[in-house]
């Protein structure tokens, strides 16, 4: 989820993608990222994600033109990708999602940032997020999330919605007949976390529970200590406000849960041994 200050009117942040302004080096950077990531994702990500890439024409030729991509996206789910200069304030972000518009940064990382950038760029936003928006149930979930975010702001519950976004849209996993698969864009656009999230013995993998997720802190500077697992590729949580508002009030009396902590009533899919983060802590001491 976004975190910036400024106007809450999304119109103040919409810009042209400026497709004609991308250099050959920009397109080359995209090709390197897309080719590498598509190869790593095989057998690890939901099939629907790869189908979305293909249907949208998000490939290895170069940076996608939003004008072309949006024709296909609008026809499938009524969504469009809109260009923004970077992170935007929460309310502006929620309003865009509620209007079935996905804000994406138009700039791409430099070659020396191939493996890591602090602020999401067009590769993260478009390659990582947009393919699943071709799926109607996911598209509806994002719209409902935007509408819930606007209400959460009135109830002092923005941190609850931020955690939900983090552990589903960005770093979610899902059960499939073939095993666990990635559905989160933060994982899907990161080669190292793609492997870590599914194959490392270090993190916990816990069955998704809405209240549990909204109580759980998360890491923004490293791999996750816990991943939450949806019951299926289409098992995105219901964001019925009649349920959410009382739940937010109920959670006010409960303590936050640390990223790596397990709870007695967790549905543990795999219990992590914590080796990765312990080693990082020792090396930093």
CSV table of C-alpha atoms in Angstrom, one decimal:
chain,number,residue,atom,x,y,z
A,1,UNK,CA,0.0,0.0,0.0
A,2,UNK,CA,1.1,3.6,-0.7
A,3,UNK,CA,2.4,6.0,2.0
A,4,UNK,CA,2.9,9.6,0.9
A,5,UNK,CA,1.6,13.0,2.0
A,6,UNK,CA,-0.3,15.5,-0.1
A,7,UNK,CA,-3.6,16.0,-1.7
A,8,UNK,CA,-6.2,13.2,-1.4
A,9,UNK,CA,-7.6,13.8,-4.9
A,10,UNK,CA,-6.2,11.2,-7.3
A,11,UNK,CA,-6.5,13.6,-10.2
A,12,UNK,CA,-3.6,15.5,-8.8
A,13,UNK,CA,-1.2,12.6,-9.4
A,14,UNK,CA,-2.3,11.3,-12.8
A,15,UNK,CA,0.3,11.8,-15.5
A,16,UNK,CA,0.9,10.5,-19.0
A,17,UNK,CA,3.0,7.4,-19.2
A,18,UNK,CA,5.2,9.0,-21.8
A,19,UNK,CA,5.9,5.8,-23.7
A,20,UNK,CA,7.8,7.6,-26.4
A,21,UNK,CA,10.3,8.9,-23.9
A,22,UNK,CA,11.7,5.5,-22.9
A,23,UNK,CA,15.2,4.9,-24.1
A,24,UNK,CA,16.7,1.8,-25.6
A,25,UNK,CA,18.4,1.2,-22.2
A,26,UNK,CA,15.1,1.4,-20.4
A,27,UNK,CA,13.6,-1.2,-22.7
A,28,UNK,CA,16.7,-3.4,-22.3
A,29,UNK,CA,16.4,-3.2,-18.5
A,30,UNK,CA,12.7,-4.4,-18.8
A,31,UNK,CA,13.8,-7.2,-21.1
A,32,UNK,CA,16.4,-8.4,-18.6
A,33,UNK,CA,13.9,-8.3,-15.7
A,34,UNK,CA,11.0,-9.9,-17.5
A,35,UNK,CA,13.0,-12.7,-19.0
A,36,UNK,CA,14.7,-13.6,-15.7
A,37,UNK,CA,11.5,-13.4,-13.7
A,38,UNK,CA,9.3,-15.3,-16.1
A,39,UNK,CA,11.8,-18.2,-16.0
A,40,UNK,CA,12.0,-18.2,-12.2
A,41,UNK,CA,8.2,-18.1,-11.8
A,42,UNK,CA,7.6,-21.3,-13.8
A,43,UNK,CA,6.1,-23.9,-11.5
A,44,UNK,CA,6.0,-21.4,-8.6
A,45,UNK,CA,3.3,-18.9,-9.5
A,46,UNK,CA,-0.5,-19.3,-10.1
A,47,UNK,CA,-1.2,-20.3,-13.7
A,48,UNK,CA,-3.7,-17.4,-13.9
A,49,UNK,CA,-0.8,-14.9,-13.5
A,50,UNK,CA,1.1,-16.3,-16.5
A,51,UNK,CA,-2.2,-16.3,-18.5
A,52,UNK,CA,-2.6,-12.7,-17.6
A,53,UNK,CA,0.9,-11.8,-18.8
A,54,UNK,CA,0.2,-13.4,-22.1
A,55,UNK,CA,-3.3,-12.0,-22.6
A,56,UNK,CA,-2.1,-8.5,-21.8
A,57,UNK,CA,1.0,-8.7,-23.9
A,58,UNK,CA,3.3,-8.1,-21.0
A,59,UNK,CA,6.4,-9.8,-22.3
A,60,UNK,CA,10.1,-9.5,-23.0
A,61,UNK,CA,9.9,-7.2,-26.0
A,62,UNK,CA,10.1,-4.1,-23.8
A,63,UNK,CA,8.1,-1.8,-21.5
A,64,UNK,CA,4.4,-2.2,-22.2
A,65,UNK,CA,2.4,0.7,-23.6
A,66,UNK,CA,-0.4,1.4,-21.2
A,67,UNK,CA,-2.7,2.5,-24.1
A,68,UNK,CA,-2.4,-0.9,-25.7
A,69,UNK,CA,-2.5,-2.9,-22.5
A,70,UNK,CA,-5.6,-1.0,-21.2
A,71,UNK,CA,-7.7,-1.9,-24.2
A,72,UNK,CA,-7.3,-5.6,-23.2
A,73,UNK,CA,-7.7,-5.0,-19.5
A,74,UNK,CA,-10.8,-2.9,-19.8
A,75,UNK,CA,-12.4,-5.5,-22.1
A,76,UNK,CA,-11.7,-8.2,-19.5
A,77,UNK,CA,-12.6,-6.6,-16.2
A,78,UNK,CA,-13.3,-2.9,-16.6
A,79,UNK,CA,-10.0,-1.9,-15.1
A,80,UNK,CA,-7.3,0.4,-16.4
A,81,UNK,CA,-3.7,1.2,-15.4
A,82,UNK,CA,-3.0,4.9,-14.8
A,83,UNK,CA,0.4,6.4,-14.6
A,84,UNK,CA,1.5,8.2,-11.4
A,85,UNK,CA,5.0,9.7,-10.6
A,86,UNK,CA,5.5,7.5,-7.5
A,87,UNK,CA,3.9,6.7,-4.2
A,88,UNK,CA,0.7,8.6,-3.6
A,89,UNK,CA,-1.3,9.3,-0.4
A,90,UNK,CA,-3.5,6.5,0.9
A,91,UNK,CA,-6.9,8.1,0.2
A,92,UNK,CA,-5.9,9.0,-3.3
A,93,UNK,CA,-4.8,5.3,-3.8
A,94,UNK,CA,-8.1,4.0,-2.3
A,95,UNK,CA,-10.2,6.2,-4.5
A,96,UNK,CA,-8.4,5.0,-7.6
A,97,UNK,CA,-8.9,1.3,-6.7
A,98,UNK,CA,-12.5,2.0,-5.9
A,99,UNK,CA,-12.9,3.4,-9.4
A,100,UNK,CA,-11.2,0.3,-10.9
A,101,UNK,CA,-8.0,2.2,-11.7
A,102,UNK,CA,-4.6,0.8,-10.8
A,103,UNK,CA,-1.9,3.4,-10.2
A,104,UNK,CA,1.5,2.4,-11.6
A,105,UNK,CA,4.8,4.2,-11.6
A,106,UNK,CA,5.9,5.0,-15.1
A,107,UNK,CA,9.7,5.0,-14.5
A,108,UNK,CA,12.0,2.0,-14.5
A,109,UNK,CA,15.0,1.3,-12.3
A,110,UNK,CA,18.5,1.9,-13.5
A,111,UNK,CA,20.7,-1.1,-14.6
A,112,UNK,CA,22.6,-1.0,-11.3
A,113,UNK,CA,19.3,-1.4,-9.5
A,114,UNK,CA,18.3,-4.6,-11.3
A,115,UNK,CA,18.2,-6.7,-8.1
A,116,UNK,CA,16.7,-4.2,-5.7
A,117,UNK,CA,15.0,-0.8,-5.5
A,118,UNK,CA,13.4,0.9,-2.5
A,119,UNK,CA,10.4,2.4,-4.3
A,120,UNK,CA,8.3,0.4,-6.7
A,121,UNK,CA,8.9,1.0,-10.4
A,122,UNK,CA,7.0,0.1,-13.5
A,123,UNK,CA,8.3,-3.4,-13.5
A,124,UNK,CA,7.0,-4.1,-10.0
A,125,UNK,CA,3.7,-2.3,-10.6
A,126,UNK,CA,2.9,-3.7,-14.1
A,127,UNK,CA,4.6,-7.1,-14.3
A,128,UNK,CA,3.9,-7.9,-10.6
A,129,UNK,CA,0.4,-6.5,-10.1
A,130,UNK,CA,-1.5,-6.2,-13.4
A,131,UNK,CA,-1.7,-9.8,-14.7
A,132,UNK,CA,-4.0,-11.0,-12.0
A,133,UNK,CA,-6.4,-8.0,-12.5
A,134,UNK,CA,-7.4,-9.9,-15.7
A,135,UNK,CA,-9.2,-12.3,-13.3
A,136,UNK,CA,-12.7,-11.0,-12.4
A,137,UNK,CA,-12.7,-12.2,-8.8
A,138,UNK,CA,-9.3,-10.6,-8.1
A,139,UNK,CA,-10.4,-7.4,-9.9
A,140,UNK,CA,-13.5,-7.3,-7.7
A,141,UNK,CA,-11.3,-7.8,-4.6
A,142,UNK,CA,-9.1,-4.8,-5.4
A,143,UNK,CA,-12.2,-2.6,-6.0
A,144,UNK,CA,-13.6,-3.8,-2.7
A,145,UNK,CA,-10.3,-3.1,-1.0
A,146,UNK,CA,-10.3,0.5,-2.3
A,147,UNK,CA,-13.8,1.1,-1.0
A,148,UNK,CA,-12.9,-0.5,2.4
A,149,UNK,CA,-9.9,1.7,2.6
A,150,UNK,CA,-12.0,4.8,2.4
A,151,UNK,CA,-14.1,3.6,5.3
A,152,UNK,CA,-11.1,2.4,7.3
A,153,UNK,CA,-9.7,6.0,7.2
A,154,UNK,CA,-12.8,7.2,9.0
A,155,UNK,CA,-12.5,4.5,11.6
A,156,UNK,CA,-8.8,4.8,12.4
A,157,UNK,CA,-8.2,1.4,10.9
A,158,UNK,CA,-5.8,2.2,8.1
A,159,UNK,CA,-3.0,0.0,9.6
A,160,UNK,CA,-5.4,-3.0,9.4
A,161,UNK,CA,-6.0,-2.5,5.7
A,162,UNK,CA,-2.3,-1.9,5.1
A,163,UNK,CA,-1.5,-5.3,6.7
A,164,UNK,CA,-4.2,-7.0,4.6
A,165,UNK,CA,-2.8,-5.5,1.4
A,166,UNK,CA,0.7,-6.5,2.4
A,167,UNK,CA,-0.1,-10.1,3.2
A,168,UNK,CA,-2.4,-10.7,0.2
A,169,UNK,CA,-1.8,-8.4,-2.8
A,170,UNK,CA,1.9,-8.0,-2.2
A,171,UNK,CA,3.1,-11.2,-0.4
A,172,UNK,CA,0.2,-13.7,-0.6
A,173,UNK,CA,0.5,-17.4,-1.3
A,174,UNK,CA,-2.4,-19.8,-2.3
A,175,UNK,CA,-3.1,-23.5,-2.1
A,176,UNK,CA,-3.6,-25.2,-5.4
A,177,UNK,CA,-3.9,-28.9,-6.4
A,178,UNK,CA,-0.3,-28.7,-7.5
A,179,UNK,CA,0.9,-27.2,-4.2
A,180,UNK,CA,1.6,-23.7,-2.9
A,181,UNK,CA,1.7,-21.0,-5.5
A,182,UNK,CA,2.6,-17.3,-5.4
A,183,UNK,CA,-0.2,-14.7,-5.9
A,184,UNK,CA,1.5,-11.6,-4.4
A,185,UNK,CA,3.1,-9.0,-6.6
A,186,UNK,CA,5.9,-8.3,-4.2
A,187,UNK,CA,7.0,-11.9,-4.5
A,188,UNK,CA,6.2,-12.1,-8.3
A,189,UNK,CA,8.5,-9.3,-9.1
A,190,UNK,CA,11.4,-10.4,-6.9
A,191,UNK,CA,13.6,-13.3,-8.0
A,192,UNK,CA,15.0,-13.9,-4.6
A,193,UNK,CA,11.7,-13.8,-2.7
A,194,UNK,CA,10.1,-16.0,-5.3
A,195,UNK,CA,12.4,-18.8,-4.2
A,196,UNK,CA,12.5,-17.9,-0.5
A,197,UNK,CA,8.7,-17.7,-0.1
A,198,UNK,CA,8.1,-21.3,-1.3
A,199,UNK,CA,11.3,-23.2,-0.7
A,200,UNK,CA,13.2,-21.7,2.3
A,201,UNK,CA,12.7,-23.5,5.7
A,202,UNK,CA,13.0,-20.2,7.5
A,203,UNK,CA,9.5,-18.5,7.2
A,204,UNK,CA,6.2,-19.7,8.6
A,205,UNK,CA,3.4,-20.4,6.2
A,206,UNK,CA,0.0,-20.0,7.9
A,207,UNK,CA,-3.5,-20.5,6.6
A,208,UNK,CA,-5.2,-17.1,5.9
A,209,UNK,CA,-7.4,-15.7,8.6
A,210,UNK,CA,-8.7,-12.1,8.2
A,211,UNK,CA,-8.4,-11.0,11.8
A,212,UNK,CA,-5.0,-12.7,12.3
A,213,UNK,CA,-3.6,-10.9,9.2
A,214,UNK,CA,-4.9,-7.5,10.3
A,215,UNK,CA,-3.2,-7.9,13.7
A,216,UNK,CA,0.2,-9.0,12.2
A,217,UNK,CA,3.1,-6.6,11.7
A,218,UNK,CA,5.2,-7.0,8.6
A,219,UNK,CA,8.8,-6.4,7.4
A,220,UNK,CA,9.4,-3.8,4.7
A,221,UNK,CA,13.2,-4.2,4.6
A,222,UNK,CA,13.7,-7.9,4.1
A,223,UNK,CA,12.0,-11.3,3.3
A,224,UNK,CA,8.9,-12.0,5.2
A,225,UNK,CA,9.0,-14.0,8.4
A,226,UNK,CA,5.4,-15.3,7.8
A,227,UNK,CA,3.4,-15.8,4.7
A,228,UNK,CA,-0.3,-16.2,4.8
A,229,UNK,CA,-1.9,-18.8,2.5
A,230,UNK,CA,-5.3,-18.4,0.8
A,231,UNK,CA,-7.3,-21.6,0.5
A,232,UNK,CA,-7.3,-21.3,-3.2
A,233,UNK,CA,-6.4,-19.0,-6.1
A,234,UNK,CA,-9.9,-17.5,-6.0
A,235,UNK,CA,-10.3,-17.5,-2.2
A,236,UNK,CA,-9.7,-13.8,-1.8
A,237,UNK,CA,-11.3,-12.6,1.5
A,238,UNK,CA,-14.7,-10.9,1.6
A,239,UNK,CA,-14.5,-7.3,2.5
A,240,UNK,CA,-18.0,-6.8,3.6
A,241,UNK,CA,-18.1,-3.6,5.7
A,242,UNK,CA,-20.8,-4.9,7.9
A,243,UNK,CA,-18.2,-7.5,9.0
A,244,UNK,CA,-15.1,-5.3,8.8
A,245,UNK,CA,-16.2,-2.4,11.0
A,246,UNK,CA,-17.1,-4.5,14.1
A,247,UNK,CA,-13.9,-6.5,13.5
A,248,UNK,CA,-11.8,-3.4,13.6
A,249,UNK,CA,-13.4,-2.4,16.9
A,250,UNK,CA,-12.7,-5.8,18.3
A,251,UNK,CA,-9.1,-5.7,17.3
A,252,UNK,CA,-8.5,-2.5,19.1
A,253,UNK,CA,-8.4,-4.4,22.3
A,254,UNK,CA,-5.9,-6.9,21.1
A,255,UNK,CA,-2.1,-6.6,20.8
A,256,UNK,CA,-0.3,-6.7,17.5
A,257,UNK,CA,1.5,-9.9,16.6
A,258,UNK,CA,5.2,-9.8,15.7
A,259,UNK,CA,6.0,-10.9,12.1
A,260,UNK,CA,7.5,-14.2,13.0
A,261,UNK,CA,5.3,-15.2,15.9
A,262,UNK,CA,2.8,-18.1,15.7
A,263,UNK,CA,-0.5,-18.2,17.6
A,264,UNK,CA,-2.1,-21.3,19.2
A,265,UNK,CA,-5.1,-21.3,16.8
A,266,UNK,CA,-3.0,-20.8,13.6
A,267,UNK,CA,-3.5,-23.2,10.8
A,268,UNK,CA,0.2,-24.0,10.3
A,269,UNK,CA,1.0,-25.2,6.8
A,270,UNK,CA,4.7,-25.2,7.5
A,271,UNK,CA,6.4,-24.0,10.7
A,272,UNK,CA,9.5,-22.0,9.9
A,273,UNK,CA,12.8,-22.5,11.7
A,274,UNK,CA,13.7,-18.8,11.6
A,275,UNK,CA,17.3,-19.5,10.5
A,276,UNK,CA,17.4,-16.7,7.9
A,277,UNK,CA,16.4,-13.9,10.1
A,278,UNK,CA,18.4,-15.1,13.1
A,279,UNK,CA,21.5,-15.2,10.9
A,280,UNK,CA,20.8,-11.7,9.7
A,281,UNK,CA,20.4,-10.5,13.3
A,282,UNK,CA,23.7,-12.0,14.4
A,283,UNK,CA,25.6,-10.5,11.5
A,284,UNK,CA,24.1,-7.1,12.2
A,285,UNK,CA,25.0,-7.3,16.0
